[in-house]
Amino acid sequence: MNSRRGLVAVIGCGLIGESWAGLMTAYGHDVLAWDPSHKALDGFVKRVGAARAQAREAQPGLEAGEGAVEVVADVADAVRHADWVQENAPESAPLKMELYDRIEAATAATTVIASSTSSLTWSELSPNLRHKNRFITAHPFNPPHLMPLVEIYAHTPEMGAEAARFYQALGRETVLLTRDAAGHIANRLASALWREAVNIVAEGIADVASVDAALVHGPGLRWSVLGAHMAYHLGGGAGGIEHYLRHLGPSQERRWATLGNPRLTPEVCARLVEGVRAEAKGRSIRELEAQRDAALIRVLAARRGGEDAAG
Amino acid sequence: MNSRRGLVAVIGCGLIGESWAGLMTAYGHDVLAWDPSHKALDGFVKRVGAARAQAREAQPGLEAGEGAVEVVADVADAVRHADWVQENAPESAPLKMELYDRIEAATAATTVIASSTSSLTWSELSPNLRHKNRFITAHPFNPPHLMPLVEIYAHTPEMGAEAARFYQALGRETVLLTRDAAGHIANRLASALWREAVNIVAEGIADVASVDAALVHGPGLRWSVLGAHMAYHLGGGAGGIEHYLRHLGPSQERRWATLGNPRLTPEVCARLVEGVRAEAKGRSIRELEAQRDAALIRVLAARRGGEDAAG
């Protein structure tokens, strides 16, 4: 295998692994992939090809030629000559740590090991590592071959800068956490919003489809071009965020106190399931995913048409 | 004034009023506008024209000719022959209720009175009305001439259906609340998300610009094409939302318990102000608004290129 832009080992070949491999080969990396499950590897190369095609559609004019993807039988074979290891194993700290033992035994001490973990932290995953500084968390947003965000936590500023360069060269938008936290930034925000989305349904204020429509045509649309903090800066008129905080800060604190704290009881779950089913209007998960991906590709192109206000 | 698509009275001529008037005249309504403040009316017609031009740019191929806008000296003159009254007064229940007295005294009993209120509820605003059923809350998302969402609460299903028709004819996406609630849907969701966005800054997990970038390139982008409930339906794999709730519901409840409950102390406010200033990189509010509006118009066009997965 002749690596033009560096060899990446993709460890764990589920939804996230196949999407990473599609993105990385779209940008000219060669990828060696490994998964302990034969089931996960069944059709993997074909799914990577589909993700690669979408990644190139989302980023027209890519200069790099396509890289190759190959499945190997042992984790050591995948990582031995890799320049970068992207780990996408299930969300279990013991399982991931056992994997890092095997990876460290087979790689150079300088090879970066990046975990795609969505819910575990650097501190939880790193205690047994022999070379901690080359280990990072690099959480993509699903699907990674279309969603620009990669949230990085690195133990040193140098490693953080190197990771930012690596993912930016893949067309990603990187953010660096200054301290590690469960859910990083994006999933904490998503979880906070969903809590209230569940509460609105649980309290009978609106149904599932109305909550989703309000988000998509209101704050979601706005947040696709402008961050939440910046939105309040513009919400403050000529006085900006200072004016907003001084005059409307207290009303926000009162609003926070009225937000819900729902439980996912069987009754609430049943209402969510029924509501999502109504919203889906008979479309399968595959059809919904295809519509999401096509819409994302269009919106990404539209955003590239100019500078984001958040940019 | 020769009304082609019905005459609308816009009561309250701040940011929301001028944006409504721009949208309504873009879609062929004639508008009579009134505000007790001469300052608010200074340059109002010009600002309405700018909003109208953007609304028509955002919705190419509008068949209706443009309506006219005129400022009148008395609220009774604005509403007397109006088919629809859109009230955008400051967020004070006594002030709005006093205004409704004057409006009801001058209009037919069937003229719809719609409040743009973001934080007050139908129940708080309606007690003194003589004809309650024609009163609704119809909350747009700022800026209304570009953002599609209008959240409606009406006291009867018939009035809800009539309001949905009215705003849909203005190219808006409407949602109907089944029970009135402070902040309706969208501002409750936005407030819940912002609480955690503030917490992440307060706890030192990331800075303001990183939180905003994570949102814009992650969940915000996704929520511009897919609602939060539907996103978890796709996050559940082939088993959909049922699988997600069964297997990951408990971890969401644990995550909810770890989300923050920040206070807007002087220290936290100072950090937010400083962070937003850094993110703005010297751009004025006007420049940021212009970038937001241009980006919104591009993204709206991109979304129209196909069906939303949420649709």
XYZ file of C-alpha atoms in Angstrom:
622
model
C 0.000 0.000 0.000
C 1.502 3.284 -1.117
C 0.463 6.045 1.247
C 0.344 9.466 -0.335
C -0.965 11.425 2.621
C -0.125 9.152 5.521
C -1.546 5.861 6.608
C -4.462 5.817 9.026
C -5.549 2.829 11.081
C -9.320 2.791 11.611
C -10.018 0.576 14.625
C -13.690 -0.287 14.986
C -15.724 -0.533 11.805
C -19.270 0.457 12.776
C -21.110 3.564 11.544
C -18.391 5.937 12.790
C -15.477 3.850 11.531
C -16.885 3.498 8.025
C -17.633 7.213 7.868
C -14.093 8.163 9.032
C -12.593 5.745 6.486
C -14.749 7.276 3.747
C -13.624 10.796 4.690
C -9.955 9.901 5.077
C -9.704 8.052 1.772
C -11.620 10.901 0.094
C -8.782 13.184 1.212
C -6.039 10.830 -0.031
C -5.139 8.860 3.082
C -4.743 5.124 2.815
C -6.675 3.291 5.513
C -6.125 -0.071 7.185
C -9.240 -1.115 9.060
C -9.792 -3.673 11.764
C -12.737 -4.860 13.804
C -13.014 -7.989 15.974
C -16.480 -8.639 14.552
C -16.762 -10.335 11.185
C -20.304 -8.983 10.996
C -19.052 -5.379 11.174
C -16.617 -6.070 8.319
C -19.233 -7.576 6.052
C -19.772 -5.003 3.287
C -17.470 -2.504 5.056
C -15.383 -1.571 1.992
C -18.541 -0.944 -0.027
C -20.012 1.296 2.697
C -16.711 3.185 2.893
C -16.935 3.751 -0.850
C -20.415 5.247 -0.495
C -19.263 7.563 2.314
C -16.190 8.551 0.265
C -18.384 9.464 -2.691
C -20.591 11.634 -0.434
C -17.538 13.256 1.173
C -16.200 14.207 -2.257
C -19.636 15.451 -3.320
C -19.704 17.637 -0.184
C -16.243 19.054 -0.951
C -15.989 19.525 -4.708
C -12.572 20.282 -6.155
C -10.604 18.077 -3.758
C -7.095 17.972 -5.157
C -5.924 14.806 -3.439
C -6.475 11.528 -5.238
C -8.505 8.894 -3.422
C -6.754 6.638 -0.937
C -7.260 2.916 -0.641
C -8.993 1.014 2.148
C -8.097 -2.496 3.211
C -9.381 -4.686 6.009
C -6.774 -6.564 8.041
C -7.142 -9.541 10.360
C -5.253 -8.254 13.392
C -5.180 -4.934 15.200
C -1.358 -5.031 15.224
C -1.288 -5.265 11.419
C -3.538 -2.220 11.161
C -1.537 0.056 13.434
C 2.089 -1.129 12.894
C 2.980 1.425 10.199
C 0.150 3.856 10.804
C 0.786 7.582 11.170
C -2.544 8.051 12.915
C -4.859 5.657 14.742
C -8.571 6.502 14.903
C -10.305 4.299 17.466
C -14.089 3.845 17.238
C -14.732 0.933 19.592
C -17.903 0.657 21.700
C -18.263 3.138 24.577
C -16.644 1.019 27.283
C -13.539 2.282 29.069
C -12.172 -1.205 29.944
C -12.649 -2.389 26.371
C -10.965 0.688 24.898
C -8.104 0.523 27.411
C -7.441 -3.119 26.595
C -7.316 -2.102 22.933
C -4.814 0.692 23.659
C -2.523 -1.902 25.300
C -2.478 -3.863 22.078
C -2.069 -0.743 19.942
C 0.811 0.609 22.033
C 2.548 -2.767 21.848
C 2.569 -2.591 18.040
C 3.186 1.118 17.215
C 5.958 3.649 17.538
C 5.739 5.860 20.629
C 4.988 8.892 18.461
C 1.997 7.541 16.535
C -1.090 9.513 17.535
C -3.935 7.468 19.018
C -7.223 9.349 18.694
C -10.428 8.113 20.285
C -13.779 9.002 18.689
C -15.438 8.540 22.084
C -18.627 10.532 22.506
C -19.169 10.040 26.234
C -15.869 9.058 27.859
C -13.107 11.495 28.753
C -9.363 11.638 28.218
C -8.854 11.233 31.980
C -10.959 8.071 32.074
C -9.223 6.480 29.082
C -5.571 7.423 29.580
C -4.423 6.083 32.998
C -2.734 2.918 31.697
C -1.124 4.411 28.608
C 2.652 4.258 28.424
C 2.852 7.368 26.240
C 0.001 9.589 27.349
C 0.823 12.717 25.385
C 0.188 11.102 22.004
C -3.304 10.065 23.083
C -6.220 12.402 22.355
C -9.991 12.342 22.200
C -11.235 13.515 18.796
C -15.006 13.308 18.732
C -16.702 13.717 15.362
C -20.368 14.502 14.912
C -22.347 11.818 13.122
C -21.883 11.294 10.201
C -18.208 12.364 10.324
C -17.769 12.333 6.542
C -20.384 15.114 6.230
C -20.529 16.906 9.585
C -17.583 19.309 9.888
C -17.177 19.297 13.681
C -14.318 17.486 15.446
C -13.979 18.220 19.182
C -10.455 17.654 20.436
C -9.017 17.249 23.888
C -5.229 16.858 24.031
C -2.989 16.775 27.079
C -0.484 19.263 25.662
C -0.937 22.369 23.513
C 1.498 20.926 20.950
C -0.564 17.770 20.554
C -3.751 19.848 20.356
C -2.252 21.945 17.559
C -1.077 18.843 15.678
C -4.522 17.268 15.955
C -6.210 20.451 14.759
C -3.917 20.494 11.703
C -4.629 16.823 10.966
C -8.435 17.164 11.024
C -8.449 20.579 9.340
C -6.536 18.980 6.454
C -9.571 16.667 6.211
C -11.814 19.700 5.728
C -13.043 19.542 9.334
C -13.783 22.386 11.718
C -11.953 21.742 14.975
C -12.550 23.029 18.481
C -10.144 22.473 21.360
C -11.456 21.782 24.844
C -9.476 23.455 27.606
C -10.508 20.729 30.043
C -12.015 17.328 29.371
C -15.697 16.799 30.083
C -18.194 13.991 29.481
C -20.034 14.789 26.248
C -17.364 17.340 25.270
C -19.262 20.446 24.056
C -21.703 19.381 21.340
C -23.324 16.418 23.061
C -23.718 18.416 26.259
C -25.552 21.100 24.270
C -27.600 18.464 22.406
C -28.474 16.692 25.619
C -29.540 19.935 27.302
C -31.776 20.822 24.379
C -33.264 17.326 24.133
C -34.145 17.346 27.842
C -36.429 20.306 27.206
C -37.649 18.786 23.904
C -38.738 15.712 25.877
C -40.259 17.913 28.572
C -42.397 19.832 26.085
C -43.850 16.537 24.854
C -44.206 15.131 28.382
C -46.025 18.276 29.557
C -48.379 18.253 26.579
C -47.276 21.656 25.270
C -46.728 20.290 21.741
C -46.281 16.973 19.942
C -43.015 15.454 18.715
C -43.366 16.624 15.121
C -44.154 20.201 16.202
C -41.132 20.322 18.503
C -38.895 19.099 15.692
C -40.421 21.509 13.167
C -40.001 24.437 15.575
C -36.333 23.529 16.003
C -35.608 23.003 12.287
C -37.344 26.216 11.161
C -36.281 28.305 14.164
C -33.226 27.922 16.401
C -31.693 25.020 14.454
C -31.696 27.025 11.249
C -30.235 30.032 13.070
C -27.555 27.952 14.811
C -26.442 26.573 11.451
C -25.034 30.028 10.711
C -24.628 31.670 14.141
C -23.652 30.367 17.591
C -25.877 30.653 20.668
C -23.699 33.201 22.443
C -23.389 35.306 19.285
C -27.157 35.095 18.740
C -27.702 36.842 22.090
C -25.089 39.431 21.078
C -27.330 40.251 18.082
C -30.433 39.911 20.286
C -29.155 42.752 22.443
C -29.544 45.403 19.735
C -26.866 48.071 19.444
C -25.695 47.307 23.001
C -24.868 43.711 22.139
C -24.284 40.959 24.683
C -23.520 43.449 27.485
C -26.904 45.078 27.044
C -28.575 41.677 26.739
C -27.027 40.330 29.938
C -27.790 43.471 31.911
C -31.416 43.777 30.798
C -32.475 40.215 29.954
C -30.043 38.125 32.004
C -32.429 38.005 34.990
C -35.324 36.900 32.750
C -33.129 34.133 31.313
C -32.364 32.926 34.844
C -36.102 32.918 35.581
C -36.736 31.002 32.336
C -34.069 28.441 33.284
C -35.928 27.840 36.530
C -39.115 26.990 34.625
C -37.517 24.479 32.252
C -38.453 20.865 32.805
C -36.664 17.960 34.359
C -38.463 15.034 32.700
C -37.939 11.335 33.332
C -37.956 8.823 30.500
C -40.822 6.857 32.012
C -42.552 4.138 29.952
C -45.401 6.612 29.304
C -43.072 9.356 28.083
C -41.093 6.882 25.946
C -44.305 5.596 24.375
C -45.333 9.127 23.498
C -41.919 9.828 21.946
C -41.965 6.609 19.903
C -45.496 7.254 18.682
C -44.658 10.880 17.875
C -41.506 10.030 15.928
C -43.439 7.365 14.017
C -46.042 9.970 13.041
C -43.325 12.429 12.041
C -41.528 9.813 9.894
C -44.711 9.333 7.830
C -43.718 5.819 6.804
C -40.167 6.665 5.748
C -37.591 4.035 6.742
C -34.427 4.877 8.676
C -32.476 4.434 5.399
C -34.740 6.885 3.569
C -34.530 9.402 6.413
C -30.725 9.100 6.462
C -30.542 9.608 2.705
C -32.727 12.739 2.993
C -30.600 14.022 5.888
C -27.365 13.481 3.961
C -28.652 15.130 0.786
C -29.899 18.115 2.799
C -26.591 18.372 4.686
C -24.615 18.390 1.439
C -26.814 21.200 0.075
C -26.582 23.272 3.264
C -22.801 22.796 3.496
C -22.451 24.098 -0.064
C -24.685 27.059 0.776
C -22.638 27.920 3.860
C -19.435 27.793 1.830
C -20.941 30.513 -0.371
C -19.747 33.095 2.176
C -18.328 33.666 5.609
C -20.444 32.438 8.522
C -21.340 35.163 10.971
C -19.822 32.793 13.531
C -16.629 32.506 11.525
C -54.954 52.301 0.152
C -56.058 49.461 -2.084
C -55.493 46.164 -0.329
C -54.864 43.237 -2.658
C -54.253 40.559 -0.050
C -55.801 42.041 3.006
C -54.800 44.910 5.214
C -52.548 44.245 8.204
C -52.046 46.573 11.140
C -48.528 46.367 12.547
C -48.623 47.718 16.089
C -45.168 48.330 17.536
C -42.443 49.321 15.093
C -39.221 47.981 16.582
C -37.042 45.233 15.057
C -39.897 42.709 14.992
C -42.493 45.138 13.652
C -40.304 46.341 10.796
C -39.432 42.756 9.866
C -43.119 41.662 9.880
C -44.039 44.699 7.775
C -41.257 43.825 5.315
C -42.464 40.235 5.026
C -46.146 41.125 4.756
C -45.642 43.753 2.079
C -43.316 41.356 0.214
C -46.264 38.978 0.019
C -48.686 41.632 -1.189
C -50.380 42.783 2.005
C -50.808 46.471 2.620
C -49.617 47.516 6.077
C -50.652 50.345 8.356
C -48.097 50.782 11.120
C -48.289 52.558 14.441
C -45.944 53.092 17.364
C -46.280 55.557 20.256
C -42.602 56.414 19.926
C -41.560 58.912 17.262
C -38.036 57.513 17.566
C -39.193 54.031 16.523
C -40.913 55.512 13.458
C -37.869 57.459 12.338
C -36.627 55.653 9.214
C -39.206 52.884 9.678
C -40.475 52.820 6.091
C -36.910 52.625 4.774
C -36.070 49.714 7.094
C -39.269 47.955 6.025
C -38.151 48.335 2.421
C -34.803 46.688 3.195
C -36.532 43.788 4.958
C -38.995 43.451 2.061
C -36.133 43.230 -0.436
C -34.474 40.490 1.648
C -37.754 38.617 2.032
C -38.220 38.609 -1.727
C -34.592 37.569 -2.245
C -35.210 34.668 0.144
C -38.345 33.620 -1.748
C -37.693 34.102 -5.447
C -40.650 33.847 -7.806
C -43.169 35.446 -5.472
C -46.257 36.020 -7.563
C -47.887 38.671 -5.447
C -47.019 42.260 -6.142
C -45.569 44.300 -3.312
C -47.895 45.887 -0.810
C -47.584 49.398 0.535
C -46.640 50.491 4.037
C -47.858 53.632 5.725
C -47.332 55.013 9.208
C -50.407 56.395 10.976
C -50.690 58.680 13.989
C -53.190 56.733 16.051
C -53.624 53.068 16.887
C -57.340 53.279 16.030
C -56.495 54.479 12.510
C -54.166 51.519 12.014
C -56.606 48.829 13.083
C -59.998 50.216 12.026
C -60.151 48.475 8.630
C -57.503 45.852 9.261
C -58.110 42.177 8.512
C -55.272 41.169 10.817
C -53.535 42.953 13.692
C -49.946 41.959 14.504
C -48.947 43.396 17.872
C -45.222 43.753 18.679
C -45.225 45.932 21.763
C -42.661 45.569 24.571
C -42.928 42.415 26.725
C -45.199 43.848 29.413
C -48.605 42.284 30.039
C -50.254 45.468 31.416
C -48.953 47.507 28.485
C -50.158 44.973 25.926
C -53.547 44.583 27.635
C -54.077 48.331 27.652
C -53.300 48.291 23.928
C -55.830 45.498 23.317
C -58.507 47.649 24.961
C -57.843 50.375 22.432
C -57.649 47.913 19.536
C -60.904 46.177 20.457
C -62.629 49.531 20.729
C -61.731 50.324 17.111
C -62.051 46.991 15.244
C -64.748 44.550 14.239
C -65.200 41.616 16.620
C -63.880 39.215 13.994
C -60.551 40.909 13.246
C -57.747 38.648 14.425
C -55.392 40.137 17.007
C -52.078 38.288 17.014
C -49.377 38.975 19.573
C -45.723 38.414 18.645
C -44.932 37.939 22.330
C -41.871 35.787 22.989
C -42.260 35.317 26.725
C -45.877 35.961 27.707
C -48.697 33.469 27.276
C -52.198 33.595 25.858
C -53.578 33.049 29.364
C -51.671 36.012 30.758
C -52.689 38.350 27.947
C -56.325 37.447 27.299
C -58.290 37.912 30.575
C -59.697 41.357 29.767
C -60.496 40.765 26.111
C -64.121 41.089 25.068
C -63.706 38.646 22.184
C -61.136 36.120 23.342
C -61.366 33.629 20.502
C -60.003 36.017 17.902
C -56.921 36.633 20.012
C -53.832 34.455 19.421
C -50.148 34.412 20.184
C -48.093 34.102 16.986
C -44.425 34.203 17.864
C -41.954 34.602 15.011
C -38.259 33.836 15.267
C -36.007 36.827 14.737
C -35.751 38.098 12.032
C -39.312 37.139 10.992
C -38.852 38.152 7.359
C -36.161 35.451 6.969
C -36.757 32.854 9.690
C -39.628 30.569 8.668
C -40.937 29.644 12.122
C -44.176 31.019 13.564
C -45.383 29.383 16.793
C -49.109 29.721 17.282
C -51.347 29.290 20.274
C -55.045 29.734 19.612
C -57.967 29.138 21.952
C -59.991 27.174 19.414
C -58.939 24.696 16.703
C -60.743 26.813 14.096
C -58.738 29.911 15.029
C -55.534 27.824 15.048
C -56.268 26.565 11.542
C -57.048 30.081 10.300
C -53.815 31.423 11.782
C -51.792 28.590 10.239
C -53.288 29.411 6.832
C -52.522 33.119 7.236
C -48.838 32.658 8.110
C -48.316 29.787 5.656
C -49.520 32.103 2.912
C -46.603 34.309 3.987
C -44.207 31.429 3.305
C -43.883 30.626 7.011
C -43.666 27.229 8.702
C -46.225 27.107 11.472
C -46.466 24.950 14.575
C -49.496 24.836 16.845
C -49.077 24.577 20.591
C -51.602 22.327 22.292
C -51.261 24.296 25.510
C -49.743 27.701 26.108
C -46.352 27.926 27.782
C -43.853 30.699 28.522
C -41.284 30.703 25.732
C -43.560 28.580 23.528
C -41.343 25.818 22.052
C -38.365 27.457 20.348
C -37.284 29.843 23.101
C -37.615 27.087 25.692
C -35.268 24.948 23.583
C -32.922 27.889 22.980
C -32.896 28.766 26.662
C -32.150 25.165 27.671
C -29.271 24.998 25.235
C -27.884 28.385 26.247
C -27.910 27.422 29.930
C -25.436 24.638 29.121
C -23.515 26.889 26.707
C -23.033 29.336 29.603
C -22.143 26.476 31.942
C -19.399 25.188 29.609
C -17.799 28.646 29.643
C -18.321 29.095 33.390
C -16.742 25.697 34.143
C -13.750 26.396 31.902
C -14.418 23.483 29.539
C -14.143 25.711 26.455
C -14.256 29.381 25.504
C -17.187 31.265 23.959
C -15.948 31.040 20.369
C -15.335 27.271 20.672
C -18.816 26.664 22.080
C -20.347 28.648 19.223
C -18.190 26.888 16.591
C -19.078 23.457 18.016
C -22.765 24.349 17.765
C -22.596 25.816 14.255
C -20.546 22.957 12.789
C -22.233 20.194 14.809
C -25.730 20.082 16.286
C -26.850 23.434 14.843
C -26.035 22.315 11.328
C -27.791 18.996 11.907
C -30.856 20.653 13.446
C -31.183 22.874 10.372
C -32.277 19.761 8.476
C -33.432 17.318 11.179
C -35.234 17.732 14.514
C -33.805 16.604 17.856
C -36.266 13.756 18.344
C -35.750 12.522 14.775
C -31.968 12.753 15.218
C -32.190 10.199 18.040
C -34.397 8.050 15.815
C -31.482 7.929 13.339
C -28.988 7.598 16.208
C -30.674 4.336 17.214
C -29.574 2.484 14.084
C -32.017 0.050 12.497
C -34.020 -0.088 15.767
C -34.728 3.641 15.667
C -36.001 5.664 18.621
C -37.320 2.588 20.438
C -33.882 0.992 20.409
C -32.298 4.310 21.384
C -34.601 4.869 24.352
C -34.227 1.299 25.593
C -30.436 1.175 25.337
C -29.319 4.793 25.691
C -32.222 6.376 27.575
C -30.624 5.671 30.961
C -27.305 7.199 29.856
C -29.179 10.316 28.683
C -30.801 10.607 32.107
C -27.346 10.324 33.694
C -26.030 12.975 31.300
C -28.925 15.295 32.202
C -27.913 14.986 35.849
C -24.386 16.197 35.013
C -25.457 19.286 33.056
C -24.797 22.586 34.710
C -26.981 25.073 36.474
C -24.952 28.266 36.102
C -25.725 31.704 37.501
C -25.120 34.851 35.502
C -22.756 36.286 38.110
C -20.671 39.368 37.272
C -17.661 37.058 36.702
C -19.567 34.782 34.305
C -21.051 37.794 32.478
C -17.590 39.336 32.110
C -16.285 36.104 30.614
C -19.213 35.938 28.160
C -18.770 39.565 27.091
C -15.025 39.123 26.623
C -15.547 35.850 24.729
C -18.173 37.265 22.372
C -15.929 40.261 21.724
C -13.067 37.924 20.777
C -15.387 35.879 18.549
C -16.709 39.000 16.791
C -13.140 39.897 15.735
C -13.969 43.566 15.433
C -17.139 43.120 13.386
C -19.947 45.493 14.362
C -23.467 44.308 15.195
C -24.575 45.616 11.787
C -21.867 43.643 9.991
C -22.668 40.482 11.959
C -26.374 40.891 11.171
C -25.640 41.348 7.477
C -23.486 38.179 7.464
C -26.207 36.281 9.344
C -28.895 37.402 6.915
C -26.836 36.555 3.824
C -26.017 33.118 5.244
C -29.675 32.500 6.159
C -30.807 33.371 2.648
C -28.259 30.935 1.166
C -29.181 28.127 3.586
C -32.918 28.659 3.016
C -32.372 28.300 -0.727
C -30.302 25.143 -0.164
C -33.009 23.605 2.025
C -35.626 24.360 -0.616
C -33.547 22.226 -3.012
C -35.228 19.116 -1.564
C -37.410 17.777 1.181
C -36.106 18.162 4.734
C -35.701 14.870 6.541
C -37.902 16.543 9.139
C -40.523 17.394 6.543
